[in-house]
Structure formats: structure tokens, C-alpha cells
């Protein structure tokens, strides 16, 4: 029988796996993982009915920057089901899906002439952020971190304390000071240095104590937040959460992970040492885009993938970890803020083409991503993962007294 979306995902203690979805930052390139998620949700709907939603299948959804916007929107509650879906039309833009609109709201085309643009990059952020802030406030309203339908983990970076600040559903249960408005969290995690202004806000806990945040883009700390999501789960296990009994800390055999990148132009080489040797501050911020931002976000993302690939390969758990990334982008496709109609369409086509490409895995000797020996495509892998996600959900509902109580008769 078909499952109804009103039945929440039961805790991992009733199943075999801990399911994690992670989405990188990347500005307008978030259209690429958005296209991938469209496909995954369609496969879940073929298995469990048209009410199936991405948020119904993952214990944790984590995202940085644009990925953080998507992370907040997917499990946003509306009565008993998720408000947003990769295949559900959203009023946030003229795009046909909410996920497609999420990257779109991060940037808008700038009318300034090239010289004016250069001056603004030196003197202040490229965009004032007002468009993003208005849309995010409108869409997320007064919803707070504790209200999402599944656990979310969204990293930011506090420039006052020079420490990462992670907004985690697990943490909010112990520390109510992080129970911020989802809109404030999204504005913060997408405040990319040189592109958008830092964001300051305050929260008040039940005892009236105030906490101040001074935040910028989570990509400074973790552009690929997969490892942070797994770390939050591990902390919950160590802390004795009944949701994970009797799972042991760092038992990677229990993790089922999908990690989605937003594309990179690494293979073709966007910059060279010969060019970079001539750069001063202005060069590092403006040459061919924003080299400094590109370097630290890409390094962060690749190091996480390298670490997880090493762990899952060492444990012979290749089929439990899926990283989908396109490292062949060039020209405006590799930019984070070119929101022309042509580039938007090209990014969607890039995501669709990526589905047909072979699954790639990091060669631990060379550090280069190479196709897996079995030649499984990303599309094939997502179909396989959809079946595993559906089976895991059904198993938990069968074992959980709460799941059985709410299941259709």
C-alpha cells in the first residue's frame, strides 16, 4: 500500500541506516544539485506515491550557502507535509521549481558598468542583499530551526568570535540560543565574502538571555557540509539520544550518504601560478571572478570528499556513499552569480547531463576523481539509493509503534 506523507520518518533506532543528504554551496550553480534532487524525488514517488517528498526520507539534510537555502526550504512544515519539493512550483521566482528558485534568489543581475563593479568589489560587497533578504523573509516567515520536519544542519561562520557557528536541530534541543529564525540562518549562510554583506541578529532563550550572532557564509568553514552533518549525528549518539540506540559512535556502516556538489572548473584550470604570482589584494578578489573565494570553498569541499571516500573505501562501503559532482565547468557556467536566462538553462542542462555520467570516486593515490569500475551512472546510483531509502522508511514504520499507529490501514 502507498505510504502517506503525513507519517513522519521514524528514528534510526528502528531501522538499519542513518540517512544523510548534503548540498554544497555555489551560488547560482545550485541549479545543478536542484536538478539532481528533482530526479531523486521522482524516483521516490514512483516507489511510494506522488505525495513522497525528499524530506520524508532523510534523518539529516545539510547545506551551505545556496545549499543552506534548499536545506531550510525542503523540510519547511505546512500542516503535516513538506511545503517545498523539487517538483512543486514556488512563487519565489519564475523558475518552475522551488529548488531551481533557491539559487536564483541569492543573486540578481547588477546594472553597474564594469568600472563601477570593480570599485564596489574593493569598497564593499558586490550586492546589497536586499532582494535575497526580502524573499527569504517572505518564504520562511516566522519559522524557527526547531520547526523543520526533519533534522537540518546549516554551517555559518561568526566573524566576531572567529569560530564556526553550526545551526543544528540536534544542538537546539540542548542549547535554545541557536533556535534562530530560519530566515536569519539562510541569510547568514549565504553571505559570501565580497558578494553579500555579513548578517547580524540576536536570539533570546526561554530565560530571557540574549545571544548575538555576526555571521558570514558557511562556505568559509565547510562548503561541503557532509562531514559536519555526520559529526552532529555522532555527537547525538555520544550524548545518549534514544533516536540512535543501540547504534555505536563512528559506525560508518550505518550511514547512507548522498553528497551533491555544485560544480567546479578544476580540470581545465581556471587559474595558473604564473597569473596568481602577479596578483595583489585586488587580483585575488577580482581576477576571472573571485579566486580567493573559489580556492577556499573548493579546497573545503574536496577535502571532505577525500576524507569520506577514504573511510568508506577502507570499510568496503562503496555503495553507502554517493558524491555527485561535475568538475568540467568552464566560462560563465563556473560563476556563482551570472543569472542570465541562458546560463540558468545551461546549468539545468548540465545537471541533466551529469545524471548520465558514470559515478566518480576519488583515487586516493592521485586525488583525482575517476569513474567507478562498474560504470554505474549517477542516474543508476540514485535509482538504487531511492530503493534503499524507501525500504529503510518502510522498515522503521513496521518496527516503530508510532509508525504503525499512523500508517494507513
Coordinates of C-alpha atoms in Angstrom, one line a residue:
X1 CA 0.0 0.0 0.0
X2 CA 1.1 3.5 -0.6
X3 CA 2.6 5.5 2.3
X4 CA 1.1 8.8 3.2
X5 CA 3.3 11.8 3.6
X6 CA 1.7 12.7 6.9
X7 CA 3.6 9.9 8.7
X8 CA 7.0 11.3 9.8
X9 CA 10.2 9.3 9.4
X10 CA 10.8 7.2 12.5
X11 CA 14.1 7.4 14.3
X12 CA 17.1 5.3 13.1
X13 CA 16.8 3.1 16.2
X14 CA 14.0 1.3 14.4
X15 CA 16.0 0.8 11.2
X16 CA 19.3 -0.2 9.7
X17 CA 20.7 3.1 8.4
X18 CA 21.2 6.7 9.2
X19 CA 20.3 8.7 6.1
X20 CA 22.1 12.0 5.2
X21 CA 21.6 14.4 2.3
X22 CA 24.2 17.1 1.9
X23 CA 24.2 20.0 -0.6
X24 CA 27.3 22.2 -1.3
X25 CA 27.4 26.0 -1.6
X26 CA 27.9 27.5 -5.0
X27 CA 25.6 30.4 -5.7
X28 CA 23.6 30.1 -8.9
X29 CA 25.3 26.8 -9.6
X30 CA 22.9 25.4 -7.0
X31 CA 20.7 24.6 -10.0
X32 CA 22.9 21.6 -10.6
X33 CA 22.1 19.7 -7.3
X34 CA 18.5 21.0 -7.7
X35 CA 18.2 19.1 -10.9
X36 CA 19.6 16.0 -9.3
X37 CA 17.1 16.2 -6.4
X38 CA 14.3 16.5 -8.9
X39 CA 15.3 13.2 -10.3
X40 CA 15.7 11.5 -6.9
X41 CA 12.2 12.7 -5.7
X42 CA 10.6 11.5 -8.9
X43 CA 12.1 8.0 -8.3
X44 CA 10.8 8.1 -4.7
X45 CA 7.4 9.0 -5.9
X46 CA 7.4 6.0 -8.3
X47 CA 8.0 3.8 -5.3
X48 CA 5.8 5.4 -2.7
X49 CA 3.3 7.5 -4.4
X50 CA 3.0 11.1 -5.6
X51 CA 3.0 12.5 -2.0
X52 CA 6.6 11.4 -1.4
X53 CA 8.9 14.2 -0.6
X54 CA 12.7 14.4 -0.2
X55 CA 12.3 15.5 3.5
X56 CA 10.4 12.3 4.3
X57 CA 13.4 10.1 3.8
X58 CA 16.5 11.7 5.4
X59 CA 17.4 11.8 9.1
X60 CA 19.5 14.9 8.3
X61 CA 19.6 17.4 5.5
X62 CA 22.6 19.7 5.5
X63 CA 23.6 22.6 3.3
X64 CA 25.9 25.6 2.9
X65 CA 25.1 28.9 1.2
X66 CA 22.7 28.1 -1.6
X67 CA 22.6 24.5 -0.3
X68 CA 21.6 26.0 3.1
X69 CA 18.6 27.8 1.4
X70 CA 17.5 24.5 -0.1
X71 CA 18.1 22.7 3.2
X72 CA 15.8 25.1 5.0
X73 CA 13.1 25.0 2.4
X74 CA 12.8 21.3 1.8
X75 CA 11.6 20.3 5.4
X76 CA 9.6 23.5 5.9
X77 CA 6.3 22.4 7.5
X78 CA 2.8 23.1 6.2
X79 CA 0.3 21.2 8.3
X80 CA 1.5 17.6 8.0
X81 CA 3.7 17.6 5.0
X82 CA 6.7 19.4 3.5
X83 CA 5.8 22.8 1.9
X84 CA 8.6 22.6 -0.7
X85 CA 9.6 19.9 -3.1
X86 CA 11.9 19.8 -6.1
X87 CA 8.9 19.3 -8.3
X88 CA 6.5 21.7 -6.7
X89 CA 6.1 25.2 -8.1
X90 CA 7.2 28.0 -5.8
X91 CA 6.4 31.7 -6.0
X92 CA 10.0 32.7 -5.3
X93 CA 10.8 33.1 -9.0
X94 CA 9.8 32.4 -12.5
X95 CA 11.6 29.0 -12.3
X96 CA 9.3 26.0 -12.3
X97 CA 10.5 24.5 -9.0
X98 CA 11.4 25.7 -5.6
X99 CA 14.9 24.2 -5.8
X100 CA 15.5 26.0 -9.0
X101 CA 14.4 29.2 -7.5
X102 CA 16.6 28.9 -4.4
X103 CA 19.9 29.7 -6.1
X104 CA 18.1 32.3 -8.2
X105 CA 17.2 34.4 -5.1
X106 CA 20.8 34.6 -4.0
X107 CA 21.9 36.9 -6.7
X108 CA 20.4 39.3 -9.2
X109 CA 22.0 40.9 -12.3
X110 CA 23.9 44.0 -11.4
X111 CA 23.3 47.0 -13.8
X112 CA 26.6 48.8 -12.9
X113 CA 29.2 49.4 -15.6
X114 CA 32.5 47.3 -15.3
X115 CA 34.5 50.1 -13.7
X116 CA 31.8 50.7 -11.1
X117 CA 31.6 47.0 -10.4
X118 CA 35.3 46.9 -9.7
X119 CA 35.2 49.8 -7.3
X120 CA 32.3 48.2 -5.4
X121 CA 34.2 45.0 -5.0
X122 CA 37.1 46.8 -3.4
X123 CA 34.9 49.2 -1.3
X124 CA 32.1 46.8 -0.2
X125 CA 30.1 43.7 -1.1
X126 CA 29.0 43.3 -4.8
X127 CA 25.3 43.1 -3.8
X128 CA 23.4 44.8 -1.0
X129 CA 21.5 41.6 -0.3
X130 CA 18.1 43.3 0.0
X131 CA 16.5 41.2 -2.7
X132 CA 17.7 38.0 -1.1
X133 CA 16.6 39.1 2.4
X134 CA 13.1 40.1 1.3
X135 CA 12.5 36.9 -0.5
X136 CA 13.9 34.7 2.3
X137 CA 11.8 36.5 4.9
X138 CA 8.7 36.2 2.8
X139 CA 9.2 32.5 2.1
X140 CA 10.3 31.3 5.6
X141 CA 8.2 33.7 7.6
X142 CA 8.5 33.2 11.4
X143 CA 9.6 29.5 11.2
X144 CA 12.4 28.6 13.5
X145 CA 15.1 25.9 13.5
X146 CA 13.2 23.6 15.8
X147 CA 10.2 23.5 13.5
X148 CA 11.6 21.7 10.5
X149 CA 10.1 18.3 9.6
X150 CA 13.4 16.6 9.7
X151 CA 16.8 17.5 11.2
X152 CA 18.8 20.1 9.5
X153 CA 22.4 21.2 9.8
X154 CA 23.5 24.6 8.3
X155 CA 27.0 25.9 8.9
X156 CA 27.9 29.6 9.2
X157 CA 31.0 31.5 10.4
X158 CA 31.0 34.1 13.2
X159 CA 33.5 36.8 12.3
X160 CA 33.4 38.4 15.8
X161 CA 34.5 35.2 17.6
X162 CA 36.3 33.8 14.5
X163 CA 34.5 30.5 15.1
X164 CA 32.2 28.3 13.0
X165 CA 28.6 28.5 14.2
X166 CA 26.5 25.5 13.2
X167 CA 22.8 25.7 13.3
X168 CA 21.8 22.1 14.1
X169 CA 18.4 20.6 15.0
X170 CA 20.4 18.3 17.4
X171 CA 22.0 21.2 19.1
X172 CA 18.9 23.3 19.5
X173 CA 17.5 20.6 21.9
X174 CA 20.3 21.3 24.3
X175 CA 21.0 25.0 23.5
X176 CA 17.9 27.1 22.8
X177 CA 20.0 30.1 22.0
X178 CA 20.6 28.7 18.5
X179 CA 16.9 28.4 17.8
X180 CA 17.0 31.2 15.3
X181 CA 14.6 32.2 12.6
X182 CA 15.3 30.1 9.5
X183 CA 15.4 33.3 7.5
X184 CA 18.3 34.6 9.6
X185 CA 20.1 31.3 9.3
X186 CA 19.7 31.4 5.5
X187 CA 20.8 35.0 5.1
X188 CA 23.9 34.2 7.2
X189 CA 25.0 31.0 5.4
X190 CA 24.7 32.7 2.0
X191 CA 26.6 35.9 3.0
X192 CA 29.6 35.1 0.8
X193 CA 32.5 37.5 1.4
X194 CA 32.8 40.2 -1.3
X195 CA 29.4 39.2 -2.7
X196 CA 26.9 39.8 0.1
X197 CA 27.1 41.6 3.4
X198 CA 27.7 39.9 6.8
X199 CA 24.5 39.4 8.8
X200 CA 23.9 40.4 12.4
X201 CA 21.0 39.2 14.5
X202 CA 20.1 38.2 18.1
X203 CA 18.1 35.3 19.7
X204 CA 16.5 35.1 23.1
X205 CA 16.3 31.9 25.1
X206 CA 13.4 30.9 27.3
X207 CA 15.0 32.6 30.3
X208 CA 15.4 35.9 28.5
X209 CA 19.1 35.7 27.8
X210 CA 20.2 37.3 24.6
X211 CA 22.8 35.9 22.2
X212 CA 24.4 37.9 19.4
X213 CA 25.5 36.5 16.0
X214 CA 27.8 38.2 13.5
X215 CA 27.8 35.7 10.6
X216 CA 29.1 35.1 7.1
X217 CA 28.9 32.3 4.5
X218 CA 29.2 28.8 5.9
X219 CA 31.5 28.0 3.0
X220 CA 34.3 29.7 5.0
X221 CA 34.1 26.7 7.3
X222 CA 32.5 23.9 5.2
X223 CA 31.4 24.4 1.6
X224 CA 30.7 20.7 1.6
X225 CA 28.9 20.2 4.9
X226 CA 28.6 16.4 4.7
X227 CA 31.2 15.7 7.5
X228 CA 29.6 18.3 9.7
X229 CA 26.2 16.6 9.4
X230 CA 27.8 13.2 10.3
X231 CA 29.6 14.9 13.2
X232 CA 26.3 16.2 14.5
X233 CA 24.8 12.7 14.4
X234 CA 27.8 11.3 16.2
X235 CA 27.5 13.9 18.9
X236 CA 23.9 13.0 19.4
X237 CA 24.8 9.3 19.7
X238 CA 27.6 10.0 22.2
X239 CA 25.1 12.2 24.1
X240 CA 22.8 9.2 24.6
X241 CA 20.0 10.2 22.2
X242 CA 17.3 7.4 22.2
X243 CA 16.8 8.0 18.5
X244 CA 20.1 6.1 17.8
X245 CA 20.1 3.3 20.3
X246 CA 21.9 0.9 20.1
X247 CA 24.0 2.5 17.3
X248 CA 27.6 3.0 18.2
X249 CA 29.5 6.2 17.6
X250 CA 31.5 6.3 14.4
X251 CA 29.8 3.2 13.0
X252 CA 30.1 4.3 9.4
X253 CA 28.4 1.0 8.3
X254 CA 25.1 2.6 9.3
X255 CA 25.5 5.7 7.2
X256 CA 23.8 6.1 3.9
X257 CA 25.1 9.4 2.4
X258 CA 24.2 11.4 -0.7
X259 CA 26.5 14.4 -1.2
X260 CA 25.7 16.9 -4.0
X261 CA 28.3 19.3 -5.4
X262 CA 27.5 22.5 -7.4
X263 CA 30.2 22.0 -10.0
X264 CA 33.8 23.3 -10.5
X265 CA 36.1 24.0 -13.3
X266 CA 39.1 22.4 -11.7
X267 CA 40.1 20.0 -14.5
X268 CA 40.5 22.8 -17.1
X269 CA 42.4 25.0 -14.7
X270 CA 40.7 28.3 -14.1
X271 CA 43.9 30.0 -12.7
X272 CA 47.6 29.4 -13.0
X273 CA 50.5 30.1 -10.7
X274 CA 52.0 32.4 -13.4
X275 CA 48.9 34.6 -13.2
X276 CA 48.5 34.4 -9.4
X277 CA 52.1 35.4 -8.9
X278 CA 51.2 38.9 -10.1
X279 CA 48.1 39.4 -8.0
X280 CA 47.8 41.7 -5.1
X281 CA 44.7 42.1 -2.9
X282 CA 42.6 43.3 -5.9
X283 CA 43.8 40.4 -8.1
X284 CA 42.9 37.7 -5.6
X285 CA 39.4 39.2 -5.3
X286 CA 38.6 40.0 -8.9
X287 CA 40.7 38.1 -11.5
X288 CA 38.4 35.9 -13.6
X289 CA 35.8 36.0 -10.8
X290 CA 36.9 35.8 -7.2
X291 CA 40.0 33.5 -6.9
X292 CA 40.2 33.7 -3.1
X293 CA 36.6 32.6 -2.7
X294 CA 37.0 29.8 -5.3
X295 CA 40.1 28.5 -3.7
X296 CA 38.9 28.1 -0.1
X297 CA 35.5 26.9 -1.0
X298 CA 36.8 24.3 -3.4
X299 CA 39.5 23.2 -1.1
X300 CA 37.0 22.7 1.7
X301 CA 34.7 20.7 -0.4
X302 CA 37.4 18.4 -1.9
X303 CA 39.0 17.7 1.5
X304 CA 35.7 16.5 2.9
X305 CA 35.1 14.2 -0.1
X306 CA 38.7 12.9 0.1
X307 CA 38.3 12.0 3.8
X308 CA 34.9 10.3 3.4
X309 CA 36.0 8.4 0.3
X310 CA 39.0 7.1 2.2
X311 CA 36.8 6.0 5.1
X312 CA 34.1 4.3 3.1
X313 CA 36.6 2.7 0.7
X314 CA 38.6 1.4 3.7
X315 CA 35.5 -0.2 5.2
X316 CA 34.4 -1.6 1.8
X317 CA 31.2 0.5 1.9
X318 CA 31.4 2.0 -1.6
X319 CA 27.7 1.7 -2.1
X320 CA 26.8 3.7 1.0
X321 CA 28.4 6.9 -0.1
X322 CA 27.4 8.8 -3.3
X323 CA 29.2 12.0 -4.2
X324 CA 27.8 13.7 -7.4
X325 CA 30.0 16.5 -8.7
X326 CA 30.8 18.0 -12.1
X327 CA 34.4 19.2 -12.3
X328 CA 34.4 20.2 -16.0
X329 CA 32.6 23.6 -15.8
X330 CA 34.1 26.5 -17.8
X331 CA 33.3 30.1 -18.6
X332 CA 30.1 31.6 -17.1
X333 CA 28.9 28.1 -16.1
X334 CA 31.5 28.1 -13.3
X335 CA 30.5 31.5 -12.0
X336 CA 28.4 31.9 -8.8
X337 CA 26.3 34.9 -9.9
X338 CA 25.6 35.0 -13.6
X339 CA 21.8 34.8 -13.6
X340 CA 21.1 35.2 -17.3
X341 CA 18.3 33.1 -18.7
X342 CA 20.8 31.3 -20.9
X343 CA 23.1 30.4 -18.0
X344 CA 20.2 29.2 -15.9
X345 CA 19.1 26.9 -18.7
X346 CA 22.6 25.8 -19.3
X347 CA 23.1 24.9 -15.6
X348 CA 19.9 22.8 -15.7
X349 CA 21.2 21.0 -18.8
X350 CA 24.5 20.5 -17.0
X351 CA 22.6 18.8 -14.1
X352 CA 20.7 16.6 -16.5
X353 CA 23.9 15.6 -18.4
X354 CA 25.5 14.8 -15.0
X355 CA 22.9 12.2 -14.3
X356 CA 24.0 10.3 -17.4
X357 CA 27.7 10.4 -16.5
X358 CA 29.4 7.5 -14.6
X359 CA 29.7 7.7 -10.8
X360 CA 33.1 9.0 -9.9
X361 CA 35.2 8.3 -6.9
X362 CA 38.4 9.8 -5.6
X363 CA 41.6 8.0 -6.4
X364 CA 43.3 8.0 -3.1
X365 CA 46.7 8.0 -4.7
X366 CA 46.3 10.8 -7.2
X367 CA 43.5 12.7 -5.6
X368 CA 41.6 12.8 -9.0
X369 CA 38.0 11.7 -9.3
X370 CA 37.7 8.7 -11.7
X371 CA 34.7 6.7 -13.0
X372 CA 34.0 3.6 -10.9
X373 CA 34.9 0.2 -12.4
X374 CA 31.2 -0.9 -12.7
X375 CA 30.4 2.1 -14.9
X376 CA 27.2 2.8 -12.9
X377 CA 25.8 6.2 -13.9
X378 CA 24.7 8.8 -11.4
X379 CA 21.1 8.1 -12.6
X380 CA 21.5 4.4 -11.8
X381 CA 23.0 5.1 -8.4
X382 CA 20.1 7.5 -7.5
X383 CA 17.6 4.8 -8.5
X384 CA 19.4 2.4 -6.3
X385 CA 19.5 4.9 -3.4
X386 CA 15.8 5.6 -3.8
X387 CA 15.0 1.9 -3.3
X388 CA 17.2 1.8 -0.2
X389 CA 15.6 4.9 1.2
X390 CA 12.1 3.6 0.6
X391 CA 13.0 0.2 2.2
X392 CA 14.5 1.9 5.2
X393 CA 11.5 4.1 5.7
X394 CA 9.1 1.1 5.5
X395 CA 11.3 -1.0 7.9
X396 CA 11.2 1.8 10.5
X397 CA 7.5 2.2 10.3
X398 CA 7.0 -1.5 10.6
X399 CA 9.1 -1.7 13.8
X400 CA 8.1 1.6 15.4
X401 CA 4.8 1.6 17.4
X402 CA 4.4 5.2 16.4
X403 CA 4.8 4.4 12.7
X404 CA 2.3 1.6 12.9
X405 CA -0.2 3.8 14.8
X406 CA -0.1 6.3 12.0
X407 CA 0.1 4.1 9.0
X408 CA -2.9 3.7 6.6
X409 CA -5.0 0.7 7.3

